[in-house]
């Protein structure tokens, strides 16, 4: 100690003391990191500003209200080439959201089945699921999108020779055409019936719980409620004189008119993303179930619980807890992978505002910032919801 | 418990009958020609070196393991592939595991009421009252609303015993219930088991707690290499073991 005192003057010793203190060192490192980060961001902003000035450009979002001057083949809201870039962006966001939501649902269903079947003792089923999982995980998603697109475009016939598995359903390389329901005024009765059925189902679930608590009787709540929710609107449909008509697609010229269509771009992207993410989710499901100790099943069995109840009451609630955090990543991954849509011409955010709008207006910085902002908002939204769910199902430890 | 006290609760009614039971794990012959009868109210302790098939034997009684030869009859119902019979037997046979196997996502109370509500169709309120009674009996009523992860090992095992008792089983199987516990917690679990024995519960315990065996057992069974080598009343069993292997085993575990 005496030598240290001799070598360092007082203030330096004080600083050295702070640095050697575990708590203070942490704070000092954080402050240094923050300053470095702010400096870095500052330099980038300054650089960009100087470069833009040198090119004679300025940042502005006015262009958004100008006409986009391009067509989008799939738009769920009104859109034509005279609509603004802002509207084109909205169409892109809706298309991204549509394929993401559909993809997440289908991928979850595929993953759940494949994951459970992957645990099957049946050799054939087990091997088929194994092959699927390995193919889905090991082929780049871009190739899978191109593959599904090629399958639809090249293996399905042209519209005039289209396959028709059912009346009014036509499969061709221009898309899948199905009849579109047309609502007549009396259709409100069906909607009302649906609302009433939902309310009844909700009441019945509560009632069944009270009955159980008072008498111990179990009702098959799920079956009865499912019958209610399907049956009541169906009854209303016939009582109100079938107020829903169907608009059948008809071949006119080179393609079908009327009805609803799933475009090949959408279908290919949807299937490819679901197929790809489903393989990963299958592994999550398998891992989730395997992570639950065999003792849990044995304890449930030894209490007399049936296998399906054991799965529902004991295994799945615990497996969910293991599965949710990686599942969030899978969902986010699927949403971001949907940006590959552009390779087959599906008009998502990247294709609209981040692609054609950008090329036509030359507003690279603005378009990219908007695209980035939208993806960030969607992803943060999804993770907020999933994290909330995760907290709800997480375990209480000591 | 005195010898008289011990024999008092035993009736002539047959609870479990195992005749010529064999079991193989692949090529490995785990159970070899097991013959065992257990009467209502009887308390049996099974001991033996590890890998001798003790756990497998009691796990066959509620079909957590399947036997391949011979017959097992529990309360007049034979255990076969018949799922109805398996469920019926499992309702009447409670089991306590070495590692407790409490359901970590449910509170202690929910652990106790799950099976009575779903299997016995008991009203929730009644199930909770029953559960509270048993939690009081195992002396952890104040832990009812906690999750298993918040309890000590001894408390968890007592909760697991209460969970089993809530189904009001006719037989209780204990699979090394104290082996995963710290020494000071072993006693609190054994005390509960002794009390259970006093109440006349039919019990089969796989355990190395020889003090417990002397106190409550009507019969001690020694297993080695998948066979029942010797069985006798505890006094006789510990004082005059007949078989060489029993003598060797006892000398090893009673050394300290």
XYZ file of C-alpha atoms in Angstrom:
654
model
C 0.000 0.000 0.000
C 2.780 2.396 0.819
C 4.331 2.011 -2.601
C 0.938 2.694 -4.271
C 0.558 5.872 -2.229
C 4.000 6.961 -3.239
C 3.493 6.325 -6.958
C -0.004 7.784 -7.532
C -1.123 11.266 -6.557
C -4.430 11.578 -4.728
C -7.055 12.189 -7.508
C -5.682 9.356 -9.609
C -5.873 7.059 -6.647
C -9.480 8.033 -6.165
C -10.284 7.290 -9.817
C -8.429 4.009 -9.636
C -10.418 3.154 -6.509
C -13.690 3.713 -8.387
C -12.497 1.558 -11.273
C -11.573 -1.283 -8.950
C -14.931 -1.181 -7.204
C -17.286 -3.784 -8.657
C -20.387 -1.600 -8.578
C -18.768 1.588 -9.820
C -16.891 -0.148 -12.601
C -20.207 -1.339 -14.026
C -21.582 2.199 -14.048
C -18.443 3.638 -15.619
C -18.503 1.054 -18.430
C -22.157 1.792 -19.115
C -21.554 5.538 -19.318
C -18.633 5.004 -21.679
C -20.678 2.684 -23.890
C -23.570 5.156 -24.011
C -21.297 8.039 -24.993
C -19.703 5.918 -27.724
C -23.105 4.912 -29.072
C -24.400 8.503 -29.143
C -21.211 9.633 -30.876
C -21.609 6.901 -33.498
C -25.231 7.811 -34.195
C -24.301 11.485 -34.348
C -21.580 10.828 -36.903
C -23.941 8.810 -39.104
C -26.659 11.475 -39.003
C -24.159 14.238 -39.751
C -22.606 12.242 -42.599
C -25.988 11.539 -44.142
C -27.033 15.166 -43.869
C -23.814 16.366 -45.507
C -24.064 13.801 -48.298
C -27.709 14.591 -48.994
C -26.865 18.276 -49.132
C -24.019 17.588 -51.559
C -26.491 15.723 -53.816
C -29.014 18.509 -53.483
C -31.593 16.228 -51.819
C -33.632 16.853 -48.751
C -35.652 14.550 -46.597
C -39.396 14.930 -46.883
C -42.470 12.770 -46.884
C -44.611 14.943 -49.201
C -44.256 12.431 -52.025
C -46.542 10.071 -50.142
C -49.636 11.956 -51.286
C -48.625 11.924 -54.958
C -50.098 9.315 -57.342
C -48.207 6.031 -57.253
C -48.627 5.320 -60.987
C -48.351 1.569 -60.666
C -50.786 -1.305 -60.358
C -51.015 -3.849 -57.556
C -52.625 -7.174 -58.449
C -53.889 -8.058 -54.978
C -55.535 -5.271 -53.020
C -58.079 -5.772 -50.268
C -58.894 -2.052 -50.176
C -59.730 0.119 -53.197
C -56.630 0.878 -55.169
C -55.687 1.848 -58.706
C -52.622 3.366 -60.338
C -53.893 6.882 -59.593
C -53.967 6.214 -55.833
C -51.261 7.758 -53.675
C -48.026 6.186 -52.494
C -49.522 6.235 -49.002
C -52.400 4.073 -50.192
C -49.951 1.776 -51.944
C -48.134 1.455 -48.637
C -51.392 0.581 -46.909
C -52.102 -2.095 -49.519
C -48.595 -3.464 -48.939
C -49.059 -3.503 -45.168
C -52.380 -5.315 -45.523
C -50.841 -7.866 -47.885
C -47.934 -8.466 -45.506
C -50.336 -8.760 -42.576
C -52.585 -11.141 -44.525
C -49.846 -13.548 -45.528
C -48.265 -13.315 -42.040
C -51.472 -14.063 -40.151
C -52.456 -16.892 -42.515
C -48.885 -18.183 -42.404
C -48.683 -18.140 -38.606
C -51.974 -20.015 -38.280
C -51.110 -22.665 -40.886
C -47.522 -23.033 -39.631
C -48.791 -23.562 -36.069
C -51.260 -26.225 -37.191
C -48.639 -27.987 -39.343
C -46.047 -27.707 -36.580
C -48.357 -29.048 -33.874
C -49.332 -32.113 -35.923
C -45.852 -32.779 -37.279
C -44.336 -32.337 -33.819
C -46.721 -34.764 -32.140
C -46.508 -37.263 -35.007
C -42.726 -37.014 -34.889
C -43.006 -38.601 -31.424
C -45.166 -41.404 -32.787
C -44.012 -44.957 -32.239
C -45.251 -45.818 -35.740
C -42.062 -46.155 -37.779
C -43.488 -44.889 -41.066
C -45.231 -41.825 -39.607
C -42.159 -41.002 -37.559
C -39.824 -41.228 -40.595
C -42.109 -39.196 -42.859
C -42.256 -36.392 -40.290
C -38.512 -36.628 -39.809
C -37.967 -36.226 -43.552
C -40.353 -33.264 -43.652
C -38.672 -31.518 -40.743
C -35.196 -31.980 -42.192
C -36.274 -30.800 -45.641
C -38.133 -27.795 -44.242
C -35.240 -26.743 -42.050
C -32.406 -27.366 -44.462
C -33.650 -25.839 -47.701
C -33.411 -22.029 -47.790
C -36.817 -20.422 -47.507
C -36.204 -18.422 -50.685
C -35.860 -21.664 -52.660
C -38.976 -23.041 -51.023
C -40.952 -19.981 -52.101
C -39.693 -20.357 -55.670
C -40.417 -24.093 -55.528
C -44.028 -23.661 -54.413
C -44.527 -20.912 -56.986
C -43.098 -23.089 -59.736
C -45.274 -26.008 -58.629
C -48.412 -23.918 -58.897
C -47.482 -22.160 -62.126
C -46.079 -25.156 -63.986
C -48.080 -28.108 -62.764
C -51.559 -26.576 -62.756
C -53.307 -26.142 -66.110
C -54.209 -22.805 -67.705
C -57.668 -21.403 -66.876
C -59.579 -22.994 -69.770
C -58.468 -26.470 -68.751
C -58.613 -25.780 -65.034
C -59.267 -28.524 -62.500
C -62.637 -28.403 -60.817
C -62.751 -30.693 -57.765
C -66.164 -29.246 -56.767
C -68.861 -27.131 -58.355
C -67.706 -23.541 -58.555
C -64.127 -24.291 -57.462
C -61.454 -23.967 -60.142
C -57.747 -24.563 -59.784
C -55.512 -23.118 -62.453
C -52.148 -21.430 -62.783
C -53.924 -18.082 -62.517
C -55.102 -18.861 -59.015
C -57.653 -20.789 -57.009
C -61.167 -19.555 -57.750
C -63.988 -20.221 -55.280
C -67.569 -18.907 -55.072
C -67.985 -15.640 -53.206
C -70.831 -15.313 -50.694
C -73.184 -12.461 -51.509
C -75.062 -11.077 -48.526
C -78.732 -10.172 -48.981
C -80.473 -7.774 -46.562
C -81.902 -10.591 -44.410
C -78.366 -11.812 -43.686
C -78.366 -9.727 -40.513
C -80.457 -12.519 -38.925
C -77.489 -14.881 -39.284
C -75.113 -12.390 -37.750
C -77.556 -11.855 -34.884
C -77.830 -15.623 -34.402
C -74.061 -15.867 -34.254
C -73.858 -13.154 -31.586
C -76.625 -14.823 -29.564
C -74.912 -18.211 -29.903
C -71.610 -16.763 -28.694
C -73.339 -15.167 -25.700
C -75.128 -18.428 -24.897
C -71.895 -20.379 -25.196
C -70.182 -17.979 -22.836
C -73.024 -18.295 -20.349
C -73.040 -22.077 -20.661
C -69.304 -22.329 -19.985
C -69.808 -20.377 -16.756
C -72.905 -22.391 -15.898
C -71.070 -25.694 -16.421
C -68.316 -24.495 -14.112
C -70.839 -23.581 -11.399
C -72.620 -26.914 -11.806
C -69.286 -28.680 -11.449
C -68.455 -26.718 -8.335
C -71.837 -27.448 -6.751
C -72.598 -31.001 -7.797
C -69.465 -32.411 -9.395
C -71.212 -33.091 -12.719
C -69.162 -32.586 -15.882
C -70.744 -31.328 -19.095
C -69.062 -31.800 -22.470
C -68.739 -28.006 -22.716
C -66.675 -27.929 -25.905
C -69.006 -30.185 -27.901
C -72.176 -28.417 -26.777
C -70.750 -24.943 -27.418
C -69.401 -25.932 -30.823
C -72.847 -27.265 -31.738
C -74.423 -24.014 -30.497
C -72.110 -21.736 -32.446
C -72.461 -23.696 -35.674
C -76.084 -24.782 -35.282
C -77.816 -21.527 -34.368
C -76.552 -19.473 -37.336
C -77.327 -22.428 -39.604
C -80.886 -22.505 -38.281
C -81.178 -18.748 -38.829
C -79.876 -19.223 -42.370
C -82.766 -21.534 -43.266
C -85.430 -19.660 -41.261
C -84.526 -16.363 -42.920
C -84.934 -17.975 -46.319
C -81.311 -18.575 -47.217
C -80.298 -14.889 -47.455
C -76.738 -15.704 -48.554
C -76.231 -16.302 -52.233
C -73.076 -17.454 -53.961
C -71.384 -15.665 -56.810
C -69.831 -18.411 -58.916
C -66.663 -17.717 -60.874
C -67.250 -17.968 -64.622
C -64.791 -18.393 -67.434
C -64.875 -15.264 -69.569
C -62.230 -14.818 -72.221
C -58.896 -15.990 -70.918
C -59.712 -16.068 -67.222
C -62.459 -16.353 -64.651
C -64.647 -13.455 -63.569
C -66.516 -13.181 -60.288
C -66.075 -15.356 -57.218
C -63.096 -15.064 -54.907
C -59.564 -15.816 -55.892
C -56.434 -16.891 -54.090
C -53.697 -15.665 -56.392
C -50.816 -18.040 -57.130
C -48.325 -15.569 -55.647
C -50.234 -15.436 -52.374
C -50.817 -19.178 -52.281
C -47.185 -20.013 -53.042
C -45.867 -17.579 -50.429
C -48.398 -18.687 -47.851
C -47.658 -22.404 -48.316
C -43.893 -21.910 -48.502
C -43.690 -19.790 -45.337
C -45.980 -22.170 -43.445
C -44.090 -25.218 -44.695
C -40.764 -23.690 -43.689
C -41.814 -22.321 -40.274
C -43.922 -25.437 -39.614
C -40.778 -27.575 -39.674
C -39.190 -25.458 -36.970
C -42.380 -25.320 -34.905
C -42.641 -29.130 -35.145
C -39.269 -29.379 -33.456
C -40.356 -26.869 -30.789
C -43.488 -28.879 -30.062
C -41.506 -32.103 -29.873
C -38.916 -30.516 -27.592
C -41.648 -28.968 -25.450
C -43.371 -32.280 -24.866
C -40.109 -34.163 -24.316
C -38.960 -31.511 -21.836
C -41.755 -32.509 -19.472
C -40.504 -35.168 -17.123
C -41.950 -38.649 -17.613
C -42.792 -38.535 -13.889
C -45.532 -35.980 -14.574
C -47.365 -38.424 -16.824
C -46.854 -41.235 -14.311
C -48.174 -39.133 -11.435
C -51.256 -38.196 -13.459
C -51.853 -41.814 -14.512
C -51.433 -43.057 -10.951
C -54.197 -40.659 -9.884
C -56.505 -42.266 -12.438
C -56.430 -39.476 -15.032
C -56.984 -40.684 -18.597
C -54.226 -40.117 -21.183
C -56.098 -37.343 -23.051
C -56.832 -35.487 -19.808
C -53.239 -35.932 -18.734
C -52.136 -34.293 -21.991
C -54.630 -31.452 -21.588
C -54.420 -30.776 -17.848
C -50.828 -31.682 -17.016
C -48.478 -31.957 -20.013
C -49.587 -29.247 -22.460
C -49.840 -26.411 -19.905
C -46.249 -27.137 -18.942
C -45.040 -27.719 -22.501
C -46.538 -24.366 -23.573
C -44.337 -22.642 -21.033
C -41.237 -24.179 -22.636
C -42.454 -23.549 -26.157
C -43.650 -19.947 -26.045
C -40.341 -17.993 -26.063
C -38.873 -19.811 -29.104
C -42.316 -19.737 -30.710
C -42.246 -15.924 -30.559
C -38.984 -15.991 -32.509
C -40.533 -18.303 -35.098
C -43.532 -16.026 -35.594
C -41.317 -12.963 -35.909
C -39.095 -14.881 -38.326
C -42.089 -15.786 -40.461
C -43.252 -12.162 -40.609
C -39.807 -11.000 -41.667
C -39.372 -13.834 -44.177
C -42.575 -12.687 -45.847
C -40.481 -9.814 -47.231
C -39.052 -12.344 -49.703
C -42.463 -12.060 -51.389
C -40.974 -9.814 -54.030
C -39.182 -12.690 -55.772
C -42.509 -14.088 -56.944
C -44.188 -10.715 -57.332
C -46.406 -10.752 -54.259
C -46.962 -7.090 -53.413
C -46.077 -6.728 -49.736
C -44.523 -3.745 -47.948
C -41.098 -4.300 -49.438
C -42.502 -4.604 -52.948
C -44.703 -1.493 -52.681
C -43.216 1.299 -50.581
C -39.809 -0.344 -50.228
C -39.616 -1.300 -53.920
C -41.592 0.329 -56.699
C -42.381 3.543 -54.793
C -38.728 3.875 -53.911
C -37.584 3.324 -57.477
C -40.103 5.747 -58.918
C -39.527 8.586 -56.475
C -35.871 8.010 -55.652
C -36.705 8.644 -51.993
C -34.554 5.791 -50.711
C -34.050 7.034 -47.178
C -37.693 7.900 -46.629
C -39.058 4.679 -48.131
C -36.602 2.509 -46.248
C -37.318 4.284 -42.970
C -41.051 3.764 -43.454
C -40.562 0.085 -44.301
C -38.295 -0.370 -41.337
C -40.686 1.419 -39.024
C -43.603 -0.746 -40.138
C -41.705 -4.022 -39.654
C -40.476 -2.865 -36.274
C -43.996 -1.937 -35.151
C -45.468 -5.260 -36.283
C -42.695 -7.289 -34.664
C -42.753 -5.357 -31.400
C -46.528 -5.690 -31.322
C -46.324 -9.454 -31.749
C -43.615 -9.849 -29.128
C -45.531 -7.694 -26.635
C -48.598 -9.895 -26.957
C -46.574 -13.116 -26.781
C -44.501 -11.934 -23.830
C -47.662 -11.056 -21.969
C -48.923 -14.586 -22.627
C -45.585 -16.019 -21.566
C -45.706 -14.179 -18.234
C -49.199 -15.504 -17.666
C -48.203 -19.147 -18.102
C -44.802 -18.958 -16.442
C -44.100 -20.875 -13.251
C -43.910 -19.465 -9.768
C -40.635 -20.446 -8.188
C -39.379 -19.792 -4.731
C -46.409 -49.875 17.117
C -46.666 -53.069 19.114
C -46.981 -56.468 17.440
C -50.564 -56.709 18.585
C -51.363 -53.276 17.285
C -49.776 -54.228 13.986
C -51.776 -57.393 13.437
C -55.042 -55.888 14.621
C -55.868 -53.937 11.497
C -55.123 -56.820 9.104
C -58.223 -58.530 7.729
C -58.549 -61.665 5.643
C -59.763 -59.737 2.618
C -57.318 -60.038 -0.281
C -56.167 -56.700 -1.735
C -53.384 -57.643 -4.113
C -52.472 -60.991 -5.561
C -49.458 -61.583 -7.783
C -49.088 -65.086 -9.214
C -46.010 -66.128 -11.172
C -45.314 -62.615 -12.495
C -42.459 -62.231 -14.946
C -41.229 -59.074 -16.646
C -38.493 -58.392 -19.152
C -36.955 -55.125 -20.321
C -35.846 -56.313 -23.737
C -33.457 -59.187 -22.955
C -33.150 -58.213 -19.299
C -35.247 -60.342 -16.954
C -36.326 -57.836 -14.251
C -38.975 -59.788 -12.383
C -38.676 -63.536 -12.001
C -41.666 -65.557 -10.857
C -43.019 -63.104 -8.294
C -45.674 -64.503 -5.959
C -47.064 -62.066 -3.444
C -50.331 -61.579 -1.645
C -51.291 -58.502 0.325
C -54.315 -58.440 2.616
C -56.368 -55.413 3.538
C -54.634 -53.436 6.278
C -51.305 -55.135 5.734
C -48.107 -53.081 5.591
C -45.256 -54.463 3.589
C -41.743 -53.113 3.237
C -39.665 -54.193 0.262
C -35.912 -53.784 0.410
C -32.957 -54.964 -1.595
C -29.935 -53.710 -3.506
C -30.471 -51.214 -6.308
C -31.476 -52.789 -9.586
C -33.122 -55.720 -7.832
C -36.571 -54.914 -9.288
C -38.291 -53.501 -6.176
C -39.593 -50.376 -7.905
C -40.572 -52.307 -11.006
C -42.575 -54.679 -8.837
C -44.736 -52.006 -7.238
C -45.019 -50.089 -10.522
C -46.592 -53.219 -12.014
C -49.369 -53.036 -9.423
C -50.844 -49.880 -10.971
C -49.644 -50.734 -14.465
C -47.060 -47.996 -14.811
C -45.091 -51.008 -16.001
C -46.598 -53.873 -17.944
C -45.868 -57.458 -16.875
C -45.502 -60.065 -19.582
C -46.364 -63.266 -17.779
C -48.398 -64.317 -14.758
C -51.392 -62.543 -13.241
C -51.844 -59.511 -11.015
C -55.218 -59.126 -9.325
C -56.025 -55.928 -7.464
C -59.238 -55.957 -5.440
C -60.654 -58.781 -7.522
C -59.911 -57.107 -10.855
C -57.209 -58.605 -13.027
C -54.740 -56.240 -14.695
C -54.719 -56.886 -18.421
C -54.666 -54.603 -21.458
C -58.279 -53.625 -20.614
C -58.125 -49.823 -20.253
C -61.322 -49.637 -18.198
C -59.865 -52.030 -15.644
C -56.546 -50.174 -15.563
C -58.314 -46.871 -14.860
C -60.520 -48.495 -12.236
C -57.483 -49.932 -10.429
C -55.487 -46.704 -10.661
C -58.359 -44.848 -8.975
C -58.089 -47.154 -5.966
C -54.298 -47.394 -5.782
C -52.371 -44.328 -4.640
C -48.712 -43.850 -5.412
C -45.978 -41.685 -3.927
C -42.808 -41.210 -5.966
C -39.178 -40.713 -5.071
C -39.127 -37.348 -6.837
C -42.612 -36.261 -5.660
C -43.817 -35.530 -9.238
C -46.102 -32.734 -8.090
C -47.595 -30.694 -10.946
C -45.470 -27.514 -10.896
C -48.027 -25.354 -12.736
C -50.730 -25.942 -10.117
C -50.920 -24.863 -6.477
C -50.722 -27.491 -3.763
C -54.504 -27.225 -3.380
C -55.043 -27.656 -7.137
C -52.652 -30.600 -7.150
C -54.863 -32.208 -4.509
C -58.230 -31.437 -6.118
C -57.366 -32.151 -9.763
C -58.021 -35.894 -9.701
C -61.021 -35.859 -7.318
C -62.719 -33.267 -9.561
C -61.853 -34.845 -12.913
C -61.858 -38.523 -12.004
C -64.268 -38.800 -9.063
C -66.556 -35.974 -10.273
C -66.482 -34.431 -6.835
C -67.883 -30.887 -6.455
C -65.018 -28.422 -6.294
C -65.948 -27.152 -2.851
C -66.129 -30.647 -1.394
C -62.830 -31.563 -3.079
C -61.206 -28.545 -1.455
C -62.582 -29.460 1.957
C -61.297 -33.021 1.587
C -57.930 -31.704 0.407
C -57.709 -29.307 3.351
C -58.346 -32.182 5.749
C -55.502 -34.211 4.298
C -53.208 -31.183 4.141
C -53.901 -30.734 7.844
C -53.116 -34.397 8.419
C -49.736 -34.003 6.708
C -49.300 -30.728 8.596
C -48.991 -28.261 5.736
C -52.438 -26.591 5.607
C -50.765 -23.174 5.421
C -49.015 -24.136 2.148
C -52.250 -24.838 0.254
C -52.098 -21.788 -1.988
C -48.394 -22.046 -2.749
C -46.822 -23.654 -5.784
C -44.673 -26.794 -5.384
C -41.548 -24.841 -6.353
C -41.985 -22.715 -3.237
C -41.896 -25.667 -0.810
C -39.025 -27.601 0.745
C -38.437 -31.211 -0.280
C -40.093 -32.617 2.817
C -43.115 -30.370 2.368
C -43.363 -31.361 -1.277
C -43.353 -35.046 -0.427
C -46.017 -34.503 2.225
C -48.083 -32.581 -0.334
C -47.655 -35.527 -2.721
C -48.908 -37.904 -0.026
C -51.910 -35.646 0.565
C -52.575 -35.531 -3.176
C -52.694 -39.320 -3.275
C -54.893 -39.565 -0.190
C -57.431 -37.157 -1.699
C -58.484 -39.944 -4.069
C -59.240 -42.010 -0.930
C -57.242 -44.977 -2.210
C -57.536 -48.444 -0.713
C -53.830 -49.171 -1.154
C -50.857 -46.828 -1.059
C -47.638 -47.601 -2.908
C -44.489 -45.779 -1.803
C -41.527 -45.839 -4.195
C -38.498 -44.802 -2.121
C -40.355 -41.803 -0.703
C -37.454 -40.509 1.384
C -34.504 -41.240 -0.923
C -34.437 -37.754 -2.449
C -34.742 -35.921 0.861
C -32.247 -34.227 3.142
C -31.735 -36.131 6.430
C -33.707 -33.691 8.588
C -36.698 -33.962 6.270
C -36.807 -37.742 6.232
C -38.335 -37.883 9.683
C -41.218 -35.535 8.903
C -42.227 -37.726 5.973
C -41.777 -40.998 7.896
C -43.897 -39.632 10.758
C -46.759 -39.044 8.327
C -46.374 -42.564 6.927
C -46.378 -44.099 10.414
C -49.545 -42.210 11.233
C -51.088 -43.478 8.022
C -50.166 -47.029 9.033
C -51.835 -46.500 12.431
C -55.027 -45.494 10.623
C -55.038 -48.934 8.980
C -54.003 -48.042 5.424
C -52.813 -50.934 3.290
C -49.280 -49.986 2.290
C -46.441 -51.321 0.203
C -43.230 -49.360 0.696
C -39.973 -49.669 -1.147
C -37.526 -48.121 1.288
C -34.173 -48.502 2.975
C -35.450 -46.972 6.229
C -35.046 -50.051 8.411
C -36.281 -48.232 11.515
C -39.520 -47.528 9.703
C -39.746 -51.173 8.638
C -39.356 -52.339 12.237
C -41.975 -49.871 13.464
C -44.821 -50.403 11.038
C -44.296 -53.414 8.775
C -46.165 -56.678 9.137
C -43.800 -58.231 6.675
C -40.427 -57.344 5.221
C -39.535 -58.652 1.786
C -35.991 -58.900 0.505
C -35.496 -58.850 -3.259
C -32.351 -59.471 -5.254
C -31.835 -59.937 -8.962
C -35.569 -59.825 -9.724
C -36.557 -62.495 -7.221
C -38.174 -62.468 -3.809
C -35.389 -64.076 -1.754
C -36.880 -63.960 1.688
C -39.904 -62.596 3.523
C -40.678 -62.574 7.207
C -41.995 -60.565 10.134
C -39.611 -57.701 10.844
C -38.352 -58.995 14.212
C -37.436 -62.341 12.722
C -36.207 -60.799 9.479
C -33.689 -58.521 11.116
C -32.672 -60.902 13.935
C -32.315 -64.133 11.938
C -32.011 -63.599 8.227
C -32.014 -67.036 6.628
C -30.521 -66.398 3.227
C -26.890 -65.533 2.667
C -27.712 -62.635 0.355
C -30.098 -61.162 2.917
C -27.410 -61.414 5.570
C -24.892 -59.707 3.316
C -27.340 -56.920 2.407
C -28.358 -56.303 6.017
C -24.767 -56.266 7.205
C -24.010 -53.646 4.559
C -26.843 -51.280 5.343
C -26.864 -51.733 9.116
C -23.119 -51.218 9.494
C -23.303 -47.539 10.352
